[in-house]
Coordinates of C-alpha atoms in Angstrom, one line a residue:
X1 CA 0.0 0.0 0.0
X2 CA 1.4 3.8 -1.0
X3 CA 1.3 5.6 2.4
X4 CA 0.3 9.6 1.7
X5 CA 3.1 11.3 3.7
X6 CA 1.0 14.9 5.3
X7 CA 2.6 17.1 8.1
X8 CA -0.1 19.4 9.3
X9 CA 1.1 23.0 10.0
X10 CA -0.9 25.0 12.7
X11 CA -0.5 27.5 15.9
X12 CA -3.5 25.9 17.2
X13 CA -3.1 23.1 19.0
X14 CA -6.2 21.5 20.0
X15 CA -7.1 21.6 16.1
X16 CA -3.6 20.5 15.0
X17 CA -3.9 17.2 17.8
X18 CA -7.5 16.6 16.2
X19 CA -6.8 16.6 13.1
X20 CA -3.4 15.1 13.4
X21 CA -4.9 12.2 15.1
X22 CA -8.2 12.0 12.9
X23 CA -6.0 11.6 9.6
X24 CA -3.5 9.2 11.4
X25 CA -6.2 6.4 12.0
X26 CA -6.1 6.2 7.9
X27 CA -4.8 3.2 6.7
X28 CA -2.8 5.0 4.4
X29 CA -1.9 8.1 5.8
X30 CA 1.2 9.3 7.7
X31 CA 1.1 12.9 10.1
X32 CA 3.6 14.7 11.4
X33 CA 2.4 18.4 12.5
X34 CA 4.9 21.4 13.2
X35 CA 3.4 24.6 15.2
X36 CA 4.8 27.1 12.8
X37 CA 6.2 27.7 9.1
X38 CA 9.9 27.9 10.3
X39 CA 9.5 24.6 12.0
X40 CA 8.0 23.6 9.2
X41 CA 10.4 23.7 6.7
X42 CA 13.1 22.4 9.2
X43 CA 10.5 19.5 9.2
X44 CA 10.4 19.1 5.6
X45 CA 13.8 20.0 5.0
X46 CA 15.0 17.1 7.5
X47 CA 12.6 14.8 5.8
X48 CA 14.1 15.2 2.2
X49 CA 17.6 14.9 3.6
X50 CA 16.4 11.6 4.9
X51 CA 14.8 10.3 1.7
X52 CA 11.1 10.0 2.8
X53 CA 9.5 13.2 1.6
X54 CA 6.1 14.6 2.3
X55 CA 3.5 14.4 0.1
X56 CA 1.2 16.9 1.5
X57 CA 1.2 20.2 3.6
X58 CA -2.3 21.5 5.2
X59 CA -1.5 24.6 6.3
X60 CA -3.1 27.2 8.2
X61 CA -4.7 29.9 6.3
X62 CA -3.8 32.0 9.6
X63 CA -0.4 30.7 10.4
X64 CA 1.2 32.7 13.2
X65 CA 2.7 32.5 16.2
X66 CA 4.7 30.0 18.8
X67 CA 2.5 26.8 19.3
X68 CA 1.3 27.2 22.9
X69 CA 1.5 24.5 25.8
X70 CA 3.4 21.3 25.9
X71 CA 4.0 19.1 22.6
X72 CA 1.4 16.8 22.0
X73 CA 2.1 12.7 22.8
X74 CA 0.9 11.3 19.9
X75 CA 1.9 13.0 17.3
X76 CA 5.1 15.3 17.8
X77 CA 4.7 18.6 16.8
X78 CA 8.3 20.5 15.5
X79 CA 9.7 23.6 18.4
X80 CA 8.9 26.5 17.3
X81 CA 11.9 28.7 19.2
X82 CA 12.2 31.1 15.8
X83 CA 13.0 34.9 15.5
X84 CA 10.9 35.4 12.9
X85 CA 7.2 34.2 11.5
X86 CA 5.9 32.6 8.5
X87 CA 2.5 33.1 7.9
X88 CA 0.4 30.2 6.1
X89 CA 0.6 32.3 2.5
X90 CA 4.5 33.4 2.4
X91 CA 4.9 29.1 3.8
X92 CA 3.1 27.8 0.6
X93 CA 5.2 30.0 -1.8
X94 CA 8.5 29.2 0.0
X95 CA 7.4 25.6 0.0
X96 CA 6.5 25.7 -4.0
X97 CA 9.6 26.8 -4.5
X98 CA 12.1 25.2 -2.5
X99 CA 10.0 21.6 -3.1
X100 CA 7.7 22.0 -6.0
X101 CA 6.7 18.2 -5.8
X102 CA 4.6 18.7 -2.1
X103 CA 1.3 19.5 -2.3
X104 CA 0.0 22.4 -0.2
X105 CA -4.1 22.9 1.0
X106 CA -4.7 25.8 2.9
X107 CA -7.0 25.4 5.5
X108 CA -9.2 28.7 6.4
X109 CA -11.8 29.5 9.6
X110 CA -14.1 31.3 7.1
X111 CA -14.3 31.8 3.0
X112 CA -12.1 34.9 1.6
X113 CA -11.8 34.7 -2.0
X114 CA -8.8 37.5 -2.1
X115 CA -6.9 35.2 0.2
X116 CA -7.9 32.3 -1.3
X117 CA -6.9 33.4 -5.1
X118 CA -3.3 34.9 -3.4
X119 CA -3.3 31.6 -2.1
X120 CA -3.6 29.9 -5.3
X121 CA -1.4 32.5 -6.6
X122 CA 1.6 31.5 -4.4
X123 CA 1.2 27.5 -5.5
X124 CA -1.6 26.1 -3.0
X125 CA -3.5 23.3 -4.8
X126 CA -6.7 23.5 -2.0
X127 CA -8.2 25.7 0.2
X128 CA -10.7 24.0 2.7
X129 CA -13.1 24.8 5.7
X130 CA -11.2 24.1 8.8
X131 CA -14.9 22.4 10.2
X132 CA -14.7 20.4 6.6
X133 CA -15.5 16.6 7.3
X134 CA -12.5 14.4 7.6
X135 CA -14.1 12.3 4.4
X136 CA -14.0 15.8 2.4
X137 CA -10.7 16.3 3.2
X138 CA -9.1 13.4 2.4
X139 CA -10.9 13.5 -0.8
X140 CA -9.1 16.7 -1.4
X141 CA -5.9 15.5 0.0
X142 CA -5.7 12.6 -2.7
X143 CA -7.5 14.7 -4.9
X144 CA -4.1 17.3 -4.7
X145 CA -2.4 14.8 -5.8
X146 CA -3.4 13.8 -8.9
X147 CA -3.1 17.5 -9.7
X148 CA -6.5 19.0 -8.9
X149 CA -7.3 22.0 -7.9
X150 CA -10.2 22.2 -4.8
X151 CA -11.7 25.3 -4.3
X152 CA -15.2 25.1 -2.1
X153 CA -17.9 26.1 -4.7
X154 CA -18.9 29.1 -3.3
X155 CA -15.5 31.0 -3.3
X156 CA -15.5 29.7 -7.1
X157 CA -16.4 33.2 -8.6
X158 CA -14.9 35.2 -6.2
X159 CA -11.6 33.5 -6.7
X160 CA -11.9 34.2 -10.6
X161 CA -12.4 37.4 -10.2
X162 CA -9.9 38.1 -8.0
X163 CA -7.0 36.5 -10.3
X164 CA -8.8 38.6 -13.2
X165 CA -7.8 41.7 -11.2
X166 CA -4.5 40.6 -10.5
X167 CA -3.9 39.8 -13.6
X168 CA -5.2 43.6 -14.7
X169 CA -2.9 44.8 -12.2
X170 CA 0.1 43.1 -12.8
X171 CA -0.4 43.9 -17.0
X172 CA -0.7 47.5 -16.2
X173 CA 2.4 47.5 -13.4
X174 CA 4.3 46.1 -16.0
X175 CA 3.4 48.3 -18.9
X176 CA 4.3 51.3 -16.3
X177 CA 7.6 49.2 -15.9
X178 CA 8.4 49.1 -19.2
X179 CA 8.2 53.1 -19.6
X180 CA 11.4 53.5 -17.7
X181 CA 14.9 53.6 -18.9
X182 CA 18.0 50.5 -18.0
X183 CA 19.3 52.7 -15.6
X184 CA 15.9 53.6 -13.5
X185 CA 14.6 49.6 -13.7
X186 CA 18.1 49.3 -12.2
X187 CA 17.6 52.2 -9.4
X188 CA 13.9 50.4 -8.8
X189 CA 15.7 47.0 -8.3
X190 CA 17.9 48.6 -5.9
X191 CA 14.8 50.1 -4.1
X192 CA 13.0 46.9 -4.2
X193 CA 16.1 45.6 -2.0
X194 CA 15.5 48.3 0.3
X195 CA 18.9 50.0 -0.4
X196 CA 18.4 54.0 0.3
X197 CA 20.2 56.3 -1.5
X198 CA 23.5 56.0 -0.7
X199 CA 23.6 52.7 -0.8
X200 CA 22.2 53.2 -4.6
X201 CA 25.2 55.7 -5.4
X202 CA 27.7 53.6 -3.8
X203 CA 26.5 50.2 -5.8
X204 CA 25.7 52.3 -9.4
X205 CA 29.1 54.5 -9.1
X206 CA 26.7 57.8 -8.8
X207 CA 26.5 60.7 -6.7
X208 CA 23.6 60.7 -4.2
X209 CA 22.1 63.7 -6.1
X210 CA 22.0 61.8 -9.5
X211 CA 20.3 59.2 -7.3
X212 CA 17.6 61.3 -6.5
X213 CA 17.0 62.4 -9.9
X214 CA 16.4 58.9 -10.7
X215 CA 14.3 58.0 -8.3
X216 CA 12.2 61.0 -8.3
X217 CA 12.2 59.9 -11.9
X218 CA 10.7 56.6 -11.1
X219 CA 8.3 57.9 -8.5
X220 CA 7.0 59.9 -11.4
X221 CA 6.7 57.3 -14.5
X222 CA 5.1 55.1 -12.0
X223 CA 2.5 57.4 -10.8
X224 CA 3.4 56.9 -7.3
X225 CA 4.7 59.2 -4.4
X226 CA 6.3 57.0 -1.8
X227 CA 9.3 54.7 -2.6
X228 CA 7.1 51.6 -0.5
X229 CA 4.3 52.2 -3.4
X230 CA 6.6 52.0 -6.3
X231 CA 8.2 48.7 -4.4
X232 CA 5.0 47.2 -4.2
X233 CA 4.3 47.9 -7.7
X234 CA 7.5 46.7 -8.8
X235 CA 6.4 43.3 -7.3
X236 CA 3.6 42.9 -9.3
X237 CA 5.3 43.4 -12.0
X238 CA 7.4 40.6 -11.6
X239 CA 10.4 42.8 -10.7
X240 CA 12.7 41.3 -8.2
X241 CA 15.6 42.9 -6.1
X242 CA 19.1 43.9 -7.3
X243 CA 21.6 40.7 -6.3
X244 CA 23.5 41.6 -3.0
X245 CA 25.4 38.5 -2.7
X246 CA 29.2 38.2 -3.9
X247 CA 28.8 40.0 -6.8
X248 CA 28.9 43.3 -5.6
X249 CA 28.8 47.0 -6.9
X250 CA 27.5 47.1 -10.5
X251 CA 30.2 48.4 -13.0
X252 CA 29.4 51.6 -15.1
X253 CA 29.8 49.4 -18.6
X254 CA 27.6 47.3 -17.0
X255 CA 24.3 48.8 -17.8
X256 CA 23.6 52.2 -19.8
X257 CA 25.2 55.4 -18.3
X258 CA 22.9 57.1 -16.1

C-alpha cells in the first residue's frame, strides 16, 4: 500500500492534535504536525535529507505565532523557538519553491476569495473549511495529488475574479515598468532591495544627487509618491531585487550610463 506522507502545519493546538490524530487512524496516511512555518520547513527539509519526503502540507490559512502549551504525545509537533514568523501564504510559496513536488491545501476558519486566489497564486493546490469533514478532506488530499485543484464552490467566482484583477494589475504595473529607462529599472531594483540612497550611489558608481534624480524619476513614471508604493508595484510586475550576494557593486559598462 502507498502511504500519503501529510505534516499538518498550525499555531492551534487542539485543532492541529485533532486533526493530526483523525488523519493518522487512515490506513494509508502518515502525520507529522509542526506549530509554525519555520519549524515547518526544518521538518520538511529534515525529511528530504532523509529520503522519505512529504507528500502533502495543510496549512493554516492563519499561520502565526509560537505553538502554545506542551507538545502533543501522539503525534510530535516540531519547536517553534524562531525569531521570525511565516504566515500560512508566504509558507506555501517558499514551500512551491524550494519543493515543488509537495502539495499544499490551505485550511481557512471562514471563505475569503482574495486570500484564497493569493493563495492559489503562491502555489496552493486546496483551500478548505477548517470544520470540513475528515471524508472531504481526504478526498481533497488525494484529490491534490493527482493534480486537482479544490476550491469550495462558493468561493469559485470570487476566486476568478480576483485572479482577473490581478492579472489587470500586474499587465498595467508592468506596462508602467516598461516606460522606464536600464538605468531607472536598475535604481527600482535597488529600491525593491531596500537599499536608500547611498547605498544606490555607492553600488551604481553615482552621486547621491544623481540618485535622487532617478528616483524621483521613477516615482513619477510610475504614478506613485512614496518609494514603498513603487516597491509594491514593482512586485507585481514581476520585478525582483538587485543581487546583493558576492557579486557586488554594478560596473558603469555594466548597464547604460545614467
Amino acid at each position: 500500500m502507498v502511504r500519503i506522507r501529510v505534516l499538518v502545519v498550525d499555531d492551534h493546538r487542539i485543532f492541529a492534535e485533532s486533526l493530526a490524530a483523525a488523519l493518522a487512524a487512515e490506513p494509508d496516511v502518515d502525520v507529522s504536525a509542526a506549530g509554525s512555518g519555520p519549524a515547518a520547513l526544518r521538518c520538511l527539509e529534515r525529511a528530504a535529507a532523509e529520503g522519505r519526503r512529504f507528500d502533502v502540507l495543510l496549512v493554516d490559512a492563519d499561520l502565526g505565532g509560537q505553538l502554545p502549551g506542551p507538545r502533543p504525545a501522539a503525534v510530535p509537533v516540531q519547536d517553534s523557538n524562531e525569531d521570525g514568523l511565516v504566515d500560512g501564504i508566504s509558507l506555501v510559496a517558499g514551500v512551491r519553491s524550494g519543493q515543488p513536488s509537495v502539495r499544499t491545501v490551505v485550511l481557512a476558519e471562514k471563505d475569503d476569495p482574495r486570500r484564497a486566489a493569493l493563495a492559489l497564486q503562491a502555489g496552493a493546490s486546496g483551500w478548505v473549511a477548517k470544520d470540513c469533514s475528515l471524508s472531504r478532506l481526504l478526498t481533497v488530499i488525494r484529490g491534490v495529488l493527482r493534480d486537482e485543484t479544490h476550491l469550495p464552490p462558493a468561493l469559485l467566482t470570487g476566486v476568478l475574479r480576483e485572479l482577473t484583477a490581478a492579472r489587470k494589475h500586474r499587465t498595467e504595473s508592468e506596462r508602467l515598468v516598461e516606460s522606464l529607462t536600464p538605468r531607472e529599472r536598475e535604481v527600482l531594483r535597488c529600491m525593491v532591495a531596500g537599499l536608500g540612497r547611498k547605498a544606490v550611489a555607492e553600488r551604481l558608481f553615482l552621486s547621491p544627487h544623481t540618485v535622487r534624480t532617478h528616483m524621483q524619476n521613477v516615482l513619477g513614471k510610475l504614478g506613485v509618491h512614496s518609494t514603498l508604493a513603487a516597491v509594491a508595484l514593482a512586485r507585481r510586475a514581476g520585478v525582483g531585487p538587485v543581487d546583493l550576494g558576492s557579486a557586488g557593486r554594478i560596473r558603469p559598462e555594466e548597464t547604460n550610463s545614467a
